[in-house]
mmCIF file of C-alpha atoms and ligand atoms in Angstrom:
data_model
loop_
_atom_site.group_PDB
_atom_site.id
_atom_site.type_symbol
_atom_site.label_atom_id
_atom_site.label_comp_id
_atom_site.label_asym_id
_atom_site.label_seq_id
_atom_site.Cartn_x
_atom_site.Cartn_y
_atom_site.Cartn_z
ATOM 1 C CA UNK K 1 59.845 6.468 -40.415
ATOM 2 C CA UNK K 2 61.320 7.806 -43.442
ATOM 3 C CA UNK K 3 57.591 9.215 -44.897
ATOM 4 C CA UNK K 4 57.443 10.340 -41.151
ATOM 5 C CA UNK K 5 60.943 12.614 -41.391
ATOM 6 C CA UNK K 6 59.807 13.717 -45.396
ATOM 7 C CA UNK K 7 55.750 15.104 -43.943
ATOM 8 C CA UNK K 8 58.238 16.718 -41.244
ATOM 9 C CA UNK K 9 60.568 18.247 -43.715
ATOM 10 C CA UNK K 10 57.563 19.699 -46.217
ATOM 11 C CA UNK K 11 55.512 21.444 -42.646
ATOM 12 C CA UNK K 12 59.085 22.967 -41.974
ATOM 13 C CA UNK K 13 59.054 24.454 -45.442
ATOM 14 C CA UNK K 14 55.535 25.774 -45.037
ATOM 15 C CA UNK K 15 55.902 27.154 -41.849
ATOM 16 C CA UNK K 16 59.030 28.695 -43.024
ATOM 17 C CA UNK K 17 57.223 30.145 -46.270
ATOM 18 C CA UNK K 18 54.219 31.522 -44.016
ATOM 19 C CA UNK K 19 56.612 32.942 -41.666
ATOM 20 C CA UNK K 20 57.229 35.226 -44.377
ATOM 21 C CA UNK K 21 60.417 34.159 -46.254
ATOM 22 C CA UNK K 22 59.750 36.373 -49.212
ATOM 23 C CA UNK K 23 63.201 35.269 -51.223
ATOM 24 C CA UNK K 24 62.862 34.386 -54.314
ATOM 25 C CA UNK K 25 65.361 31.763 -56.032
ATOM 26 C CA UNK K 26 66.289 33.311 -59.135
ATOM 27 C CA UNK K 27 67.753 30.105 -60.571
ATOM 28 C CA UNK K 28 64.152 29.280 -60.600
ATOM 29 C CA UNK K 29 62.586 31.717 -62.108
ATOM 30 C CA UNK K 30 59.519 31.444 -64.686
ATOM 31 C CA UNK K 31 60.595 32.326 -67.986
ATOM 32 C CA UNK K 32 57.536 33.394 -68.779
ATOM 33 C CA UNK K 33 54.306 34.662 -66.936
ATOM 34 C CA UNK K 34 50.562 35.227 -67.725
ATOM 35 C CA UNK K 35 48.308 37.262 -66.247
ATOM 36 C CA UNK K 36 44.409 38.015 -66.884
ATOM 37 C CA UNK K 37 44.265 41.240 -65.038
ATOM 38 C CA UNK K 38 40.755 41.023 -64.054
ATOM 39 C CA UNK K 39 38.303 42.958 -61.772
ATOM 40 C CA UNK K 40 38.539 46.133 -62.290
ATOM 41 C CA UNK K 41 35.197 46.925 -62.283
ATOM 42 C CA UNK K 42 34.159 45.385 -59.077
ATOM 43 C CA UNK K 43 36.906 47.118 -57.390
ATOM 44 C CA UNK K 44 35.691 50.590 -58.607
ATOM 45 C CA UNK K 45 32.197 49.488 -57.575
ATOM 46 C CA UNK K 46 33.244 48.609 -54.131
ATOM 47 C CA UNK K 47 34.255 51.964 -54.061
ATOM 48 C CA UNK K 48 30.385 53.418 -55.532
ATOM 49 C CA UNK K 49 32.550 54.684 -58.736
ATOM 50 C CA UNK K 50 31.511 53.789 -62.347
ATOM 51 C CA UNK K 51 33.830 50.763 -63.770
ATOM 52 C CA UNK K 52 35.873 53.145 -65.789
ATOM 53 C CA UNK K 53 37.067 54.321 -62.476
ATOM 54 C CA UNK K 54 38.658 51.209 -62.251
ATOM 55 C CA UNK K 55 40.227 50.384 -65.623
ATOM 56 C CA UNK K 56 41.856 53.914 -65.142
ATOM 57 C CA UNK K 57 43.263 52.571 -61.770
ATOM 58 C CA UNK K 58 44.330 49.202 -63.249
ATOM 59 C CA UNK K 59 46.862 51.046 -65.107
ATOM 60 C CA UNK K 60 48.858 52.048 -62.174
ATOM 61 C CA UNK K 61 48.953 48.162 -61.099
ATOM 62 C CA UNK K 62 50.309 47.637 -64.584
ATOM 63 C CA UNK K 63 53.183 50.117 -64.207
ATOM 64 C CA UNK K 64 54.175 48.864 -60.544
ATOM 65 C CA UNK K 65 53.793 44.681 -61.733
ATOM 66 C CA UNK K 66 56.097 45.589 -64.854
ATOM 67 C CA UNK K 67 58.575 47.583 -63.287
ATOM 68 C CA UNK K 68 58.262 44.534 -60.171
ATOM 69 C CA UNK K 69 58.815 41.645 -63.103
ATOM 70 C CA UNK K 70 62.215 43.811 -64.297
ATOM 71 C CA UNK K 71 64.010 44.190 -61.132
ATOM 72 C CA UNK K 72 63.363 40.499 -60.543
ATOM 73 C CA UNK K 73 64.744 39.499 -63.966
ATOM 74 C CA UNK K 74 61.798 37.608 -65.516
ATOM 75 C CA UNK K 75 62.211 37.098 -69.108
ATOM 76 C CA UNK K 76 58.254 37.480 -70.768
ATOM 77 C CA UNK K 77 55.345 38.837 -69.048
ATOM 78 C CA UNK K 78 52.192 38.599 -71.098
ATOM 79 C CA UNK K 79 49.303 40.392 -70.190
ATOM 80 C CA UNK K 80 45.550 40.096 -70.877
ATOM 81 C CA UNK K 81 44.251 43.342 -71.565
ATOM 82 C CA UNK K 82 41.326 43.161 -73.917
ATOM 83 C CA UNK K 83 39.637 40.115 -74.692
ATOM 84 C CA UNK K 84 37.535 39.689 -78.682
ATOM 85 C CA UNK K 85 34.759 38.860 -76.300
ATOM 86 C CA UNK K 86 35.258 42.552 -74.763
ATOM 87 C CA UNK K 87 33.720 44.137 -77.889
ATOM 88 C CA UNK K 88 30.736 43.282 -76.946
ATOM 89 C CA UNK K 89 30.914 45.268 -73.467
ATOM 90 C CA UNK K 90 29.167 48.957 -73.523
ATOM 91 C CA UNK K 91 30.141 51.056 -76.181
ATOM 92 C CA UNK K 92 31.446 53.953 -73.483
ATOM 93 C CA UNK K 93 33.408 51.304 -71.359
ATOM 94 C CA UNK K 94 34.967 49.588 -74.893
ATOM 95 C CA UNK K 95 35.563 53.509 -75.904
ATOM 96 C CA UNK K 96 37.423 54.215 -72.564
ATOM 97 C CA UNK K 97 39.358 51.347 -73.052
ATOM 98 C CA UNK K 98 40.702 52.028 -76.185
ATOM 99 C CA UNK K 99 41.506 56.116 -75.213
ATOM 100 C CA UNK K 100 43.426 54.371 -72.111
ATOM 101 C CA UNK K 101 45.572 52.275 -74.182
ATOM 102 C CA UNK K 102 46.334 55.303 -76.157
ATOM 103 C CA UNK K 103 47.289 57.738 -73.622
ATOM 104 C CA UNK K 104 49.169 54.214 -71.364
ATOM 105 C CA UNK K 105 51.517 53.487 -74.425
ATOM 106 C CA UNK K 106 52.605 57.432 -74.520
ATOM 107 C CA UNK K 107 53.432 58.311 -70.787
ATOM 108 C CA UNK K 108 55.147 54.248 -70.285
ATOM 109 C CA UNK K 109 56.923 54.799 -72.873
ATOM 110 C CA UNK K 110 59.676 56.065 -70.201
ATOM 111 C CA UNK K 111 59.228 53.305 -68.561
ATOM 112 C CA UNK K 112 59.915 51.047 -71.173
ATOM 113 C CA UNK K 113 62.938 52.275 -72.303
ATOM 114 C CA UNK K 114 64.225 53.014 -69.105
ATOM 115 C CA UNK K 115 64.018 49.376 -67.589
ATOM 116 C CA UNK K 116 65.077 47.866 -72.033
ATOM 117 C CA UNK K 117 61.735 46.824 -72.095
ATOM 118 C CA UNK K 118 60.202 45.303 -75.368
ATOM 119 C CA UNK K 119 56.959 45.935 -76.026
ATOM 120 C CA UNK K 120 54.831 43.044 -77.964
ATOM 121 C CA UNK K 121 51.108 42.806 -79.000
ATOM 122 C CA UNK K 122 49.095 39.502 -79.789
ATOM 123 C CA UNK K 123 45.240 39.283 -81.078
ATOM 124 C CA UNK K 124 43.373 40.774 -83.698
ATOM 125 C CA UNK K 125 44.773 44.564 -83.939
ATOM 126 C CA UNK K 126 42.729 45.362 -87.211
ATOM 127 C CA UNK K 127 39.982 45.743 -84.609
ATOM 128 C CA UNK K 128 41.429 48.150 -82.992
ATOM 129 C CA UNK K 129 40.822 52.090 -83.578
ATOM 130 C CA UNK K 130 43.210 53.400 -86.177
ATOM 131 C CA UNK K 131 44.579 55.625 -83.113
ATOM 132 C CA UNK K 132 45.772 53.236 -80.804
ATOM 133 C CA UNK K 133 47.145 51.096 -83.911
ATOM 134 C CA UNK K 134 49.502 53.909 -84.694
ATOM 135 C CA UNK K 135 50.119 54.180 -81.235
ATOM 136 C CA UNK K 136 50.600 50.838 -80.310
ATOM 137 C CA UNK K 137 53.079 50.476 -83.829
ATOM 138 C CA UNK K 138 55.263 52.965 -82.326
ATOM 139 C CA UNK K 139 55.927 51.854 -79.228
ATOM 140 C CA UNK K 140 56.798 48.437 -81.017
ATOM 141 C CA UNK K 141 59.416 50.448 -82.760
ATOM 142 C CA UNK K 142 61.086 52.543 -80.441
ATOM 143 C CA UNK K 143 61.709 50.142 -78.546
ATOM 144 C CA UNK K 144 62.167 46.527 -80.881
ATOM 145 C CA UNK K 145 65.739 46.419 -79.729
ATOM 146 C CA UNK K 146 65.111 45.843 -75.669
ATOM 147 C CA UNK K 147 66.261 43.087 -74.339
ATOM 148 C CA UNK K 148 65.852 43.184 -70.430
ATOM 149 C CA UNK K 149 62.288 42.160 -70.636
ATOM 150 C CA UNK K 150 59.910 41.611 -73.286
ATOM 151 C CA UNK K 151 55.921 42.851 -72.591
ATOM 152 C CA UNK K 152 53.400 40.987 -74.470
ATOM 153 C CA UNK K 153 49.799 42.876 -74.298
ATOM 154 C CA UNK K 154 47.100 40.706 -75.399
ATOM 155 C CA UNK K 155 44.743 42.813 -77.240
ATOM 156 C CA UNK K 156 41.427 41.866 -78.897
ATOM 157 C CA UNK K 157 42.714 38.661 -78.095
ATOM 158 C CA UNK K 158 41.276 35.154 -78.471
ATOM 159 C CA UNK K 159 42.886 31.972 -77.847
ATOM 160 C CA UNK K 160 40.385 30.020 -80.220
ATOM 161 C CA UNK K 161 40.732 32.633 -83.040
ATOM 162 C CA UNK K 162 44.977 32.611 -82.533
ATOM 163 C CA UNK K 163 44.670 28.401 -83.207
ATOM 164 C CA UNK K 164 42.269 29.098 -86.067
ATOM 165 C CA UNK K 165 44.502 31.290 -87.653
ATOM 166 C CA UNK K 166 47.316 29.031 -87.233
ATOM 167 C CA UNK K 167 44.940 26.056 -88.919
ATOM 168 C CA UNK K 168 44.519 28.286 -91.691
ATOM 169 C CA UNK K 169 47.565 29.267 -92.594
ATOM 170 C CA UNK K 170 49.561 25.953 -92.077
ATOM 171 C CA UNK K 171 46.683 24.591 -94.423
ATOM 172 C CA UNK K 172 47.205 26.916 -97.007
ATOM 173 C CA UNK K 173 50.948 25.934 -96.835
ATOM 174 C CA UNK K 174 50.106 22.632 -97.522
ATOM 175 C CA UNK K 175 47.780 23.321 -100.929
ATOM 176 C CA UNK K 176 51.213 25.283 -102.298
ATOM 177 C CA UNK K 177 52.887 22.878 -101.354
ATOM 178 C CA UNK K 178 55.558 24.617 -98.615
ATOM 179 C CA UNK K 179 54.768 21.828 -95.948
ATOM 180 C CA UNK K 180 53.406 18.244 -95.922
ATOM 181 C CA UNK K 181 51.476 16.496 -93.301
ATOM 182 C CA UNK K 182 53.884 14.506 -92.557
ATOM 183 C CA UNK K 183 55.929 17.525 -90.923
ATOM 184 C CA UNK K 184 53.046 18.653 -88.841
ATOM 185 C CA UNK K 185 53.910 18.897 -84.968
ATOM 186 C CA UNK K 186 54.510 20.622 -82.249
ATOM 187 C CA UNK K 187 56.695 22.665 -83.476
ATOM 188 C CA UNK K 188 55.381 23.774 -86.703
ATOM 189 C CA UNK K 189 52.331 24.885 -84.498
ATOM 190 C CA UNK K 190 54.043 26.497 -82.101
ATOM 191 C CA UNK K 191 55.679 28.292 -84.807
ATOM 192 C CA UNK K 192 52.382 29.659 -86.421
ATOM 193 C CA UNK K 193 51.075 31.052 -83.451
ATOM 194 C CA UNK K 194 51.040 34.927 -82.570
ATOM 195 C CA UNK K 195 53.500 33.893 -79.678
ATOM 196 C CA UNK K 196 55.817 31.893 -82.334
ATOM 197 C CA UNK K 197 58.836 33.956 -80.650
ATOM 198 C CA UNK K 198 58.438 33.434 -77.164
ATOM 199 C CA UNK K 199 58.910 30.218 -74.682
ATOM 200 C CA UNK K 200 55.642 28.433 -73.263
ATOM 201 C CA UNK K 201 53.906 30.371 -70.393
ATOM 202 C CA UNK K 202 54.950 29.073 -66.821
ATOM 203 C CA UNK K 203 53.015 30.890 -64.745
ATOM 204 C CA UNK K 204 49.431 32.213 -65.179
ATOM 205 C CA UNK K 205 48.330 34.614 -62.635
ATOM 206 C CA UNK K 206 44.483 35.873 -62.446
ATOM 207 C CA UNK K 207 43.357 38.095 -59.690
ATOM 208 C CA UNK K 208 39.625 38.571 -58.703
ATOM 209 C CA UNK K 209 38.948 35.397 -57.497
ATOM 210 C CA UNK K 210 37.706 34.208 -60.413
ATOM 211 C CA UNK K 211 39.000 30.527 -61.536
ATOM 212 C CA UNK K 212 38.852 30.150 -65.464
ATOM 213 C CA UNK K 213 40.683 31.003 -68.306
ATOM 214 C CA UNK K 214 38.228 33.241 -70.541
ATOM 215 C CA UNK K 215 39.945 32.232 -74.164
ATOM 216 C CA UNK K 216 43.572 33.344 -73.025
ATOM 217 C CA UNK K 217 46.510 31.224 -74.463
ATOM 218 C CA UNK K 218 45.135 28.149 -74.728
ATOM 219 C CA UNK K 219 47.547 26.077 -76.463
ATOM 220 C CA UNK K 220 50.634 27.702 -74.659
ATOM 221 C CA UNK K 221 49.441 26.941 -71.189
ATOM 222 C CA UNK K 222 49.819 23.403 -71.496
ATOM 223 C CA UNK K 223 52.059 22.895 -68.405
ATOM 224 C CA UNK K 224 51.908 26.443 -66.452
ATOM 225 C CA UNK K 225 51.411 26.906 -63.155
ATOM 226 C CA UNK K 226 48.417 28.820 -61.590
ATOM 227 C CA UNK K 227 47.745 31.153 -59.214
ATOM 228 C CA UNK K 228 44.770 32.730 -58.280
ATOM 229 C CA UNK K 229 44.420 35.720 -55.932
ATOM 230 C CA UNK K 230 41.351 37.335 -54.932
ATOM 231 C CA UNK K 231 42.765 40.996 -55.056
ATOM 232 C CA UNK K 232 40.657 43.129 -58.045
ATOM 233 C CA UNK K 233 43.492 44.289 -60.169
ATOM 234 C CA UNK K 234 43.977 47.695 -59.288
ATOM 235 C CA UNK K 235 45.387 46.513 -55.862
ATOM 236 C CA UNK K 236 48.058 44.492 -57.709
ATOM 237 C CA UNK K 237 51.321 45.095 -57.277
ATOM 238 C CA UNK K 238 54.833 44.279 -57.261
ATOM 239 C CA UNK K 239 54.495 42.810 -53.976
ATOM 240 C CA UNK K 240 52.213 40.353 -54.873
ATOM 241 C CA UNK K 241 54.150 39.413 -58.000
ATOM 242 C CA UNK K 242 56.767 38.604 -55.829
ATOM 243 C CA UNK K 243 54.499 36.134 -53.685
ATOM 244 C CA UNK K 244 53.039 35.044 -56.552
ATOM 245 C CA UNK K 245 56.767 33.422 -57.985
ATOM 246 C CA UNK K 246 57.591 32.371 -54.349
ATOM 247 C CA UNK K 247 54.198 30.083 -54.605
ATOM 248 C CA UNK K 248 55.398 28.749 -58.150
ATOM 249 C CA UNK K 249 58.869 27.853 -56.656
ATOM 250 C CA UNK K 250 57.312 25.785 -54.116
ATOM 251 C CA UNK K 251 55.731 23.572 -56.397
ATOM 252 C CA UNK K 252 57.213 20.493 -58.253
ATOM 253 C CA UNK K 253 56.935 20.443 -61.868
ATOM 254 C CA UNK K 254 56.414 16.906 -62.667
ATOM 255 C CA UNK K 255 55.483 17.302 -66.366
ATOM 256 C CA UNK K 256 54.304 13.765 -65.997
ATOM 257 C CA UNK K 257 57.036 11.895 -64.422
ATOM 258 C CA UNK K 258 56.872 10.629 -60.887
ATOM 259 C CA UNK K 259 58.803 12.767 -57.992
ATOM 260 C CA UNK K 260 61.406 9.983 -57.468
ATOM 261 C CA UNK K 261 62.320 10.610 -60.735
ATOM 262 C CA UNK K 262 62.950 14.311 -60.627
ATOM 263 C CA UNK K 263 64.706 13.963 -57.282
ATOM 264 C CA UNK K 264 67.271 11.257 -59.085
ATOM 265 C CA UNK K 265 67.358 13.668 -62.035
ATOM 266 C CA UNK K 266 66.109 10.754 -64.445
HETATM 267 C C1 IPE D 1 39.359 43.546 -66.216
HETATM 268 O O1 IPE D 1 38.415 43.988 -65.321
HETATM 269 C C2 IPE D 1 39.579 44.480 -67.381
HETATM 270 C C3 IPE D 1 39.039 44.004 -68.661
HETATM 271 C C4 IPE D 1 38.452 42.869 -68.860
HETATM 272 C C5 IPE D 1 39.172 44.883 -69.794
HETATM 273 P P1 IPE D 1 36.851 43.848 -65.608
HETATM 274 O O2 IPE D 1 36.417 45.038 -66.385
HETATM 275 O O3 IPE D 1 36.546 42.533 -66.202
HETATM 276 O O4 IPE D 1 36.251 43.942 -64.140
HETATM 277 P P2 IPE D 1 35.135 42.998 -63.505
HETATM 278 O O5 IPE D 1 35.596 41.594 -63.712
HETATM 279 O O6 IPE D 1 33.866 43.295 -64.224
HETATM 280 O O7 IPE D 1 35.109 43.376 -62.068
HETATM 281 C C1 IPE D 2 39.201 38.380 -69.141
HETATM 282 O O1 IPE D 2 38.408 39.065 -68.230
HETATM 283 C C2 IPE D 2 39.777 39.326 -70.128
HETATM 284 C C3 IPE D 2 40.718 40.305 -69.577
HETATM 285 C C4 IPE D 2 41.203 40.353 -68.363
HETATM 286 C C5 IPE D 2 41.171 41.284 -70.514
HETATM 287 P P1 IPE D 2 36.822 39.119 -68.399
HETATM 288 O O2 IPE D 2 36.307 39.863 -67.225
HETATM 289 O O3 IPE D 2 36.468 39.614 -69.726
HETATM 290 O O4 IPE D 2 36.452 37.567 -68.309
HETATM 291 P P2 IPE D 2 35.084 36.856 -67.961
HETATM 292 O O5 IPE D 2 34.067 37.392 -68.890
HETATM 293 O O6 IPE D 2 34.786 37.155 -66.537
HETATM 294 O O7 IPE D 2 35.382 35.397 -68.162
HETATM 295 MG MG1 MG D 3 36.155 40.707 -65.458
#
């Protein structure tokens, strides 16, 4: 009977979910969400344009999502924006990229600052053209002091290289003697990774129907959430943020206790 009343109480929520409800519980908010904004290319091809066609439209998904994540008061948002595996795409597309980043960072710069948005970047930025380094350093300076939200753009980003890099230099701390073995954890990692100032990722969204993680945050994702949407990129937008957090909220978080236990608060 009582399994009976609980199957009837979880269809109720469904139905009421599917029906629509589109409010989001902000006491239940991710801190912190992921996503690999992918499929711009196919989108533009749908359309019989050439893929640049469709990293120029992704942009305008990126303005609407970031300006969607402010109003509803989440914390991080990271985004993937060019993978170390990306180098090896077409020297034209890699070269449009890298002029869209440019010209992005100076018109959102409004944008930024008028929502207290941080701006953040993680992954190898010696790779990137001298331009959109200077670029990319300003914007980090103008607006450092934001606090509303803070937007991390992974670029040249790998998640293998980031844990290398942390190997490396907790190692060399070691041979001078800073740190000993013995104070190795999680923390110490955590705190020698590019993300060392920001909390573990909650939610990772990827549109395009694709299912995998292609190198992004590996170590941080430990416990997130996914969501997967089939929309290419440039059709993102705030809207589908916001369904995106009402599917989180509807899931239980176990982190690897049992349900009863959560429900008694143990
Ligand atoms: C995502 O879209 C943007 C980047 C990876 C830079 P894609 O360019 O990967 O588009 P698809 O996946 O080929 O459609
Ligand atoms: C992942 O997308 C990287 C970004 C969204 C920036 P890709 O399109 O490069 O990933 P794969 O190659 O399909 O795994
Ligand atoms: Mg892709």
């Amino acid at each position: 009977m009582y399994s009976d009343l609980a199957e009837k109480d979880v269809i109720q929520v469904r139905t009421k979910f599917m029906k629509g409800n589109t409010i989001i519980d902000t006491s239940k908010l991710p801190k912190h969400i992921a996503i690999i904004m992918d499929g711009n290319g196919r989108w533009a091809k749908q359309k019989g344009k050439l893929r640049v066609f469709g990293h120029k439209n992704g942009v305008k998904a990126v303005r609407d999502t970031i300006e969607g994540a402010a109003e509803i008061g989440i914390k991080v948002v990271t985004l993937y924006a060019f993978s170390t595996e990306n180098w090896n795409r077409p020297k034209h597309e890699v070269d449009v990229l890298m002029n869209l980043l440019v010209s992005s960072l100076k018109k959102e710069l409004k944008l930024l600052q008028d929502n207290n948005i941080k701006l953040q970047a993680i992954g190898n930025l010696e790779k990137l053209p001298k331009k959109a380094q200077k670029e990319l350093n300003e914007v980090i300076t103008i607006t450092k002091n934001n606090t509303h939200l803070i937007l991390n753009l992974a670029i040249s980003y790998s998640a293998k290289e980031e844990i290398v890099n942390a190997f490396k230099n907790i190692s060399k701390k070691i041979v001078n003697n800073e740190l000993s073995i013995k104070e190795i954890d999680e923390n110490i990692i955590n705190n020698h990774l590019y993300t060392r100032n920001l909390p573990n990722v909650d939610l990772v969204i990827r549109t395009s129907g694709e299912k995998r993680i292609s190198n992004f945050l590996l170590w941080q994702i430990a416990y997130a959430e996914f969501y997967f949407t089939d929309l290419f990129w440039p059709d993102f937008r705030k809207k589908h943020l916001k369904e995106a957090i009402i599917d989180y909220q509807q899931r239980e978080r176990r982190f690897g206790k049992t349900s009863d236990q959560l429900q008694n608060n143990e």
